Structures are given as C-alpha cells and as structure tokens.
C-alpha cells in the first residue's frame, strides 16, 4: 500500500484530498503546524478506510527543521502534496515587513525548501509524485494581492522547473491552479459563485489530474480561459483597472 505525505493537512482542500486518498487505499501522513487540529480527521480516516492515518508536526516557516522532519518519517512517501499557504493581508504587508515576510516565505521559500528535500529522495529512488497547490494569482500581478501572487508565481515557475528536472528520474510533478475557493482562507470574501469551487471539487480535480499524470490543472475549467484573457490584457490598460 502506498503512502502520501500531506503538508498543510489542516487546509480545507488538503482535508478533502486526504479523504479521497484514504478511500483509494493510501496510507496517510498528515503534517500540520498544530497536528492536534487534525487528530479527529486522522481518527475518522483510520476508521472509515483501509489504510493508516497518522499526524505529525511540520512548520513551513521553520526551514532549519525541514531536513530532520523528513528524515524522521518511518516510511518515506510515494506522494507528497504541498497544500499549505498563507493569503495574508495585502495592505498590511505593504506597511509591515513581518506580514510581508510571512506571505512571501510561507508561499515560496517554505514550500521550495521542503520540496527540494523531497525531490532529492524521490530522484534517488526514481519514483514518486509531487503535487504543488499554487494559484492563478501567480499568473498576473494585481494590486489587491500582488505579494501573495508574486510568491505563487515563483512557486509555479519552481514546480515547472522541478518537473523538467525530475522527468528523467520517473518522478512526476503536478501543478494545481485553483481559482476562487470557498475555504477558511477566503471566509468573508464576496466571491462569484459560478467561478468559485468547493474544497471537494478541488480534491476531485487533483485526484483526476494525478491519475492522468497531467502536468498542471485548473480546478474549474473556465479559469484556463479567464486567465488566458487576463494575461493578454495590455499593460497600458491593465494598470488602469481596479483589480
């Protein structure tokens, strides 16, 4: 039975994806900064599914701990899903370096640091799948969230390069590009229902893309065309838009 490591397992999308993996027969290692927050999820998966589910502590911002974290795993994973992220407050980030640093380092530096450790292991074993949850916010900078978007743009480019590097080693890298999502991260925001996905829809899209060995996937199909249009708006026009 294969094992999946879910980094940021307390996120709504990670929880939904974990349930699909458990139902598909995977053993799960659920990693979160506060593992007690997901103990109930692990216990539920343990009862309902054939595989095992355990929780472990992981802090994306504590870069120095990442190598030891991965080394202490008793069973090395066959799949790693990087699901943690921090939207943060754009306006606060413009004024305060601590908020700015947290947005940039959580969404880029933390993700890259742990995935480089995973990649080295997978490359040596010549097997494995890495799933990175990025964002359409990384496809064009907007005044409303360009700190978050710039980190996700870097993460998307990183995953592309990692995919290129690991292909000869038979390691697959999947980039997930959610658009609007109904999660705790966006709680209170006014989001257009037609282009807003649930965590369960995201999980289903990720599982389908994984099984088809796709390189990237938009959670809702219309986001591919929305972002195509957004990317092609001339800069002289785009800078005048209040987005």
Short mmCIF file of C-alpha atoms in Angstrom, two decimals:
data_model
loop_
_atom_site.label_atom_id
_atom_site.label_comp_id
_atom_site.label_asym_id
_atom_site.label_seq_id
_atom_site.Cartn_x
_atom_site.Cartn_y
_atom_site.Cartn_z
CA UNK A 1 0.00 0.00 0.00
CA UNK A 2 1.37 3.42 -0.95
CA UNK A 3 1.89 6.35 1.41
CA UNK A 4 1.04 10.01 0.85
CA UNK A 5 2.50 12.88 2.87
CA UNK A 6 0.17 15.88 3.03
CA UNK A 7 1.96 19.10 4.01
CA UNK A 8 -0.52 21.62 5.38
CA UNK A 9 -3.06 18.91 6.11
CA UNK A 10 -5.30 21.26 8.10
CA UNK A 11 -6.30 23.22 5.00
CA UNK A 12 -9.78 22.59 3.63
CA UNK A 13 -8.52 21.33 0.28
CA UNK A 14 -5.98 19.04 1.96
CA UNK A 15 -8.68 17.53 4.16
CA UNK A 16 -10.91 16.82 1.16
CA UNK A 17 -7.99 15.37 -0.83
CA UNK A 18 -6.93 13.22 2.14
CA UNK A 19 -10.40 11.67 2.25
CA UNK A 20 -10.17 10.75 -1.44
CA UNK A 21 -6.72 9.25 -1.00
CA UNK A 22 -7.82 7.26 2.03
CA UNK A 23 -10.81 5.92 0.14
CA UNK A 24 -8.44 4.98 -2.67
CA UNK A 25 -6.40 2.85 -0.27
CA UNK A 26 -3.47 5.14 0.54
CA UNK A 27 -1.75 5.33 3.90
CA UNK A 28 -1.61 8.95 5.03
CA UNK A 29 0.87 11.07 6.94
CA UNK A 30 -0.91 14.32 7.78
CA UNK A 31 1.53 17.14 8.55
CA UNK A 32 0.44 20.37 10.18
CA UNK A 33 1.88 23.07 12.42
CA UNK A 34 -0.75 22.09 15.00
CA UNK A 35 -1.27 18.34 14.48
CA UNK A 36 -3.84 18.17 17.27
CA UNK A 37 -6.13 20.16 14.96
CA UNK A 38 -6.30 17.20 12.59
CA UNK A 39 -6.28 14.32 15.06
CA UNK A 40 -10.03 13.93 14.61
CA UNK A 41 -9.62 13.77 10.82
CA UNK A 42 -6.91 11.12 11.14
CA UNK A 43 -9.05 9.07 13.52
CA UNK A 44 -12.03 9.29 11.16
CA UNK A 45 -9.96 8.21 8.16
CA UNK A 46 -8.47 5.37 10.19
CA UNK A 47 -11.93 4.02 10.96
CA UNK A 48 -13.54 4.52 7.56
CA UNK A 49 -10.72 3.41 5.25
CA UNK A 50 -8.35 0.50 4.83
CA UNK A 51 -5.12 2.43 5.20
CA UNK A 52 -3.47 4.11 8.16
CA UNK A 53 -3.53 7.79 9.03
CA UNK A 54 -1.12 9.50 11.40
CA UNK A 55 -0.44 13.12 12.26
CA UNK A 56 2.98 14.79 12.52
CA UNK A 57 4.17 18.30 13.32
CA UNK A 58 5.51 20.43 10.47
CA UNK A 59 6.20 24.16 10.34
CA UNK A 60 6.69 25.57 6.84
CA UNK A 61 8.46 28.65 8.23
CA UNK A 62 10.96 26.69 10.31
CA UNK A 63 13.33 25.95 7.42
CA UNK A 64 16.06 24.53 9.66
CA UNK A 65 13.73 21.75 10.81
CA UNK A 66 12.71 20.50 7.37
CA UNK A 67 15.52 18.00 6.76
CA UNK A 68 15.09 16.44 10.21
CA UNK A 69 11.32 16.36 9.71
CA UNK A 70 11.66 14.35 6.51
CA UNK A 71 14.40 12.10 7.89
CA UNK A 72 12.28 11.08 10.88
CA UNK A 73 9.45 9.74 8.74
CA UNK A 74 9.39 6.00 9.39
CA UNK A 75 8.07 5.27 5.89
CA UNK A 76 9.16 7.52 3.04
CA UNK A 77 6.16 8.67 0.97
CA UNK A 78 5.28 7.77 -2.59
CA UNK A 79 3.40 11.05 -2.99
CA UNK A 80 3.85 14.46 -1.39
CA UNK A 81 1.16 17.12 -1.65
CA UNK A 82 2.23 20.65 -0.69
CA UNK A 83 -1.06 22.24 0.34
CA UNK A 84 -0.05 24.91 2.83
CA UNK A 85 -0.28 28.59 2.03
CA UNK A 86 -0.89 31.99 3.55
CA UNK A 87 -3.01 34.61 1.78
CA UNK A 88 -2.27 37.30 4.36
CA UNK A 89 -3.30 40.93 4.21
CA UNK A 90 -2.00 42.83 1.17
CA UNK A 91 -2.41 46.28 2.72
CA UNK A 92 -0.80 45.20 5.98
CA UNK A 93 2.02 43.62 4.00
CA UNK A 94 2.66 46.89 2.18
CA UNK A 95 3.29 48.57 5.53
CA UNK A 96 4.71 45.88 7.79
CA UNK A 97 7.75 43.78 6.96
CA UNK A 98 6.70 40.90 9.23
CA UNK A 99 3.42 40.36 7.36
CA UNK A 100 5.25 40.79 4.03
CA UNK A 101 7.87 38.23 5.05
CA UNK A 102 5.25 35.73 6.22
CA UNK A 103 3.35 35.91 2.92
CA UNK A 104 6.47 35.52 0.78
CA UNK A 105 8.27 32.92 2.88
CA UNK A 106 5.28 30.68 3.55
CA UNK A 107 4.12 30.52 -0.05
CA UNK A 108 7.54 30.31 -1.71
CA UNK A 109 10.59 29.76 0.49
CA UNK A 110 8.93 27.27 2.83
CA UNK A 111 7.42 25.26 0.00
CA UNK A 112 10.62 25.20 -2.05
CA UNK A 113 12.79 24.26 0.92
CA UNK A 114 10.82 21.16 1.90
CA UNK A 115 10.15 20.08 -1.70
CA UNK A 116 13.87 20.20 -2.55
CA UNK A 117 14.43 17.67 0.24
CA UNK A 118 11.58 15.52 -1.05
CA UNK A 119 12.83 15.84 -4.63
CA UNK A 120 16.30 14.60 -3.73
CA UNK A 121 14.80 11.50 -2.11
CA UNK A 122 12.41 10.80 -4.99
CA UNK A 123 15.15 11.38 -7.55
CA UNK A 124 17.44 8.88 -5.81
CA UNK A 125 14.61 6.31 -5.57
CA UNK A 126 13.50 7.11 -9.15
CA UNK A 127 9.83 7.15 -8.19
CA UNK A 128 7.21 9.41 -6.70
CA UNK A 129 4.72 12.19 -7.31
CA UNK A 130 4.94 15.78 -6.07
CA UNK A 131 1.76 17.85 -6.08
CA UNK A 132 2.06 21.59 -5.52
CA UNK A 133 -1.00 23.76 -4.95
CA UNK A 134 -0.18 27.13 -6.48
CA UNK A 135 -2.66 29.81 -7.57
CA UNK A 136 -3.99 31.67 -10.61
CA UNK A 137 -2.96 34.77 -8.63
CA UNK A 138 0.55 33.98 -9.81
CA UNK A 139 -0.33 34.41 -13.47
CA UNK A 140 -0.62 38.20 -13.36
CA UNK A 141 0.11 40.65 -10.57
CA UNK A 142 -2.86 42.60 -9.23
CA UNK A 143 -2.92 45.49 -6.77
CA UNK A 144 -5.27 43.56 -4.46
CA UNK A 145 -2.90 40.66 -3.73
CA UNK A 146 0.42 41.07 -5.55
CA UNK A 147 2.51 39.97 -2.58
CA UNK A 148 0.70 36.62 -2.43
CA UNK A 149 0.54 36.45 -6.22
CA UNK A 150 4.25 37.07 -6.69
CA UNK A 151 5.11 34.24 -4.29
CA UNK A 152 2.72 31.91 -6.11
CA UNK A 153 4.17 32.98 -9.47
CA UNK A 154 7.57 31.93 -8.20
CA UNK A 155 6.15 28.67 -6.89
CA UNK A 156 4.50 27.89 -10.24
CA UNK A 157 7.81 28.52 -12.04
CA UNK A 158 9.61 26.40 -9.46
CA UNK A 159 7.25 23.47 -9.99
CA UNK A 160 7.72 23.74 -13.76
CA UNK A 161 11.47 23.58 -13.40
CA UNK A 162 11.27 20.76 -10.89
CA UNK A 163 9.07 18.80 -13.30
CA UNK A 164 11.68 19.32 -16.01
CA UNK A 165 14.48 18.18 -13.68
CA UNK A 166 12.72 15.08 -12.32
CA UNK A 167 11.18 13.75 -15.52
CA UNK A 168 14.25 11.60 -16.38
CA UNK A 169 14.05 10.09 -12.88
CA UNK A 170 10.45 8.97 -13.42
CA UNK A 171 9.17 11.45 -10.83
CA UNK A 172 6.02 13.34 -11.73
CA UNK A 173 5.24 16.91 -10.66
CA UNK A 174 1.69 18.25 -10.82
CA UNK A 175 0.90 21.97 -10.54
CA UNK A 176 -2.58 22.77 -9.24
CA UNK A 177 -4.04 26.18 -10.11
CA UNK A 178 -7.16 26.89 -8.08
CA UNK A 179 -9.18 29.98 -8.85
CA UNK A 180 -11.61 31.27 -6.24
CA UNK A 181 -12.21 28.74 -3.47
CA UNK A 182 -14.71 28.60 -0.63
CA UNK A 183 -12.30 27.90 2.23
CA UNK A 184 -11.37 29.37 5.60
CA UNK A 185 -8.70 31.42 3.77
CA UNK A 186 -11.40 33.27 1.82
CA UNK A 187 -14.03 33.33 4.56
CA UNK A 188 -15.92 36.62 4.47
CA UNK A 189 -14.90 37.48 0.91
CA UNK A 190 -17.52 38.13 -1.75
CA UNK A 191 -16.76 35.55 -4.45
CA UNK A 192 -18.71 34.96 -7.69
CA UNK A 193 -20.42 31.57 -7.26
CA UNK A 194 -20.06 30.49 -10.90
CA UNK A 195 -16.24 30.54 -10.79
CA UNK A 196 -15.81 29.54 -7.14
CA UNK A 197 -15.02 25.93 -6.30
CA UNK A 198 -15.56 23.94 -3.14
CA UNK A 199 -12.68 22.03 -1.49
CA UNK A 200 -14.34 18.82 -2.63
CA UNK A 201 -14.31 19.98 -6.26
CA UNK A 202 -10.64 20.87 -5.91
CA UNK A 203 -9.82 17.49 -4.40
CA UNK A 204 -11.63 15.68 -7.20
CA UNK A 205 -9.79 17.71 -9.84
CA UNK A 206 -6.42 16.99 -8.19
CA UNK A 207 -7.11 13.26 -7.96
CA UNK A 208 -8.22 13.11 -11.60
CA UNK A 209 -5.15 15.03 -12.77
CA UNK A 210 -2.86 12.84 -10.68
CA UNK A 211 -4.30 9.63 -12.12
CA UNK A 212 -3.92 11.00 -15.65
CA UNK A 213 -0.36 12.20 -14.93
CA UNK A 214 -1.20 15.74 -16.01
CA UNK A 215 1.42 18.45 -15.63
CA UNK A 216 -1.00 21.13 -14.46
CA UNK A 217 -4.68 21.51 -13.75
CA UNK A 218 -7.14 24.35 -13.22
CA UNK A 219 -9.69 23.29 -10.60
CA UNK A 220 -12.55 24.74 -12.65
CA UNK A 221 -12.09 24.52 -16.43
CA UNK A 222 -13.24 28.11 -17.08
CA UNK A 223 -10.21 29.50 -15.22
CA UNK A 224 -7.94 28.43 -18.07
CA UNK A 225 -9.81 30.79 -20.40
CA UNK A 226 -10.28 33.52 -17.81
CA UNK A 227 -6.55 33.65 -17.14
CA UNK A 228 -5.78 33.49 -20.86
CA UNK A 229 -7.78 36.68 -21.29
CA UNK A 230 -6.30 38.33 -18.18
CA UNK A 231 -2.73 37.57 -19.28
CA UNK A 232 -3.37 39.15 -22.67
CA UNK A 233 -4.76 42.48 -21.47
CA UNK A 234 -2.16 45.09 -22.49
CA UNK A 235 -0.23 46.52 -19.55
CA UNK A 236 -1.23 50.05 -20.52
CA UNK A 237 -4.86 49.00 -19.98
CA UNK A 238 -4.32 46.60 -17.07
CA UNK A 239 -2.62 49.20 -14.86
CA UNK A 240 -5.74 51.36 -15.05
CA UNK A 241 -8.02 48.57 -13.82
CA UNK A 242 -9.01 48.39 -10.18
CA UNK A 243 -8.27 44.71 -9.61
#
